[in-house]
Amino acid sequence: MKILQANLRRGRVAHDIAYASAKEIGADVLIVGEPNKNTVRGSDWIKDRKGDVAILFLNKRIVVLKVKPEEGYIYLRFKEYAMYCCYISPNITFDEFQGRVYTLMNSIHDQNEEALVLGGPGGHKCQIKYVGIADKRQKGRTLGRVDGYIKSSEP
């Protein structure tokens, strides 16, 4: 499955460019953080509960067995694995951030299956921008726990 992933910052033009780029490279799936809410409203886009991450299947032959939109992420089940597409706003408190990360971790644990976790740029499991040093350190440690948890869960 070929995936194009982008953070669009709610821009309509960015949406158009991401879609055109996905088509140009032959992507099967387009995953966007901070989608333009008007663009994804009432369409083929799958959105999380808050409208902060959205997925568009360009290849209609891909079989999705289960779709479960949650707050900040979307759980997708395919025949051989699961996928979590997530976005966590940089504009939330550390406590909110930690709660969302742990909700995601608990879902991964509860499903007890091989899963791919996708998020924003920079190699993080979720999109994060740091406002202050203390916040950065706390959020970084939380992500480190997620990375360690996911790695220790691998077979």
Short mmCIF file of N, CA and C in Angstrom, two decimals, residues 94-104:
data_model
loop_
_atom_site.label_atom_id
_atom_site.label_comp_id
_atom_site.label_asym_id
_atom_site.label_seq_id
_atom_site.Cartn_x
_atom_site.Cartn_y
_atom_site.Cartn_z
N PHE A 94 -0.15 19.61 28.51
CA PHE A 94 0.55 18.34 28.64
C PHE A 94 -0.40 17.24 29.11
N ASP A 95 -1.26 17.55 30.07
CA ASP A 95 -2.19 16.53 30.58
C ASP A 95 -3.11 16.01 29.47
N GLU A 96 -3.61 16.92 28.64
CA GLU A 96 -4.45 16.49 27.51
C GLU A 96 -3.64 15.65 26.53
N PHE A 97 -2.42 16.10 26.25
CA PHE A 97 -1.52 15.38 25.35
C PHE A 97 -1.28 13.96 25.86
N GLN A 98 -0.90 13.87 27.13
CA GLN A 98 -0.61 12.58 27.73
C GLN A 98 -1.84 11.68 27.69
N GLY A 99 -3.01 12.23 27.99
CA GLY A 99 -4.24 11.45 27.94
C GLY A 99 -4.51 10.89 26.56
N ARG A 100 -4.29 11.69 25.54
CA ARG A 100 -4.53 11.22 24.16
C ARG A 100 -3.52 10.16 23.74
N VAL A 101 -2.26 10.36 24.13
CA VAL A 101 -1.24 9.36 23.81
C VAL A 101 -1.56 8.04 24.50
N TYR A 102 -1.93 8.10 25.78
CA TYR A 102 -2.23 6.86 26.50
C TYR A 102 -3.51 6.20 26.00
N THR A 103 -4.47 6.99 25.55
CA THR A 103 -5.67 6.40 24.93
C THR A 103 -5.28 5.62 23.68
N LEU A 104 -4.40 6.19 22.89
CA LEU A 104 -3.91 5.50 21.70
C LEU A 104 -3.16 4.22 22.09
#
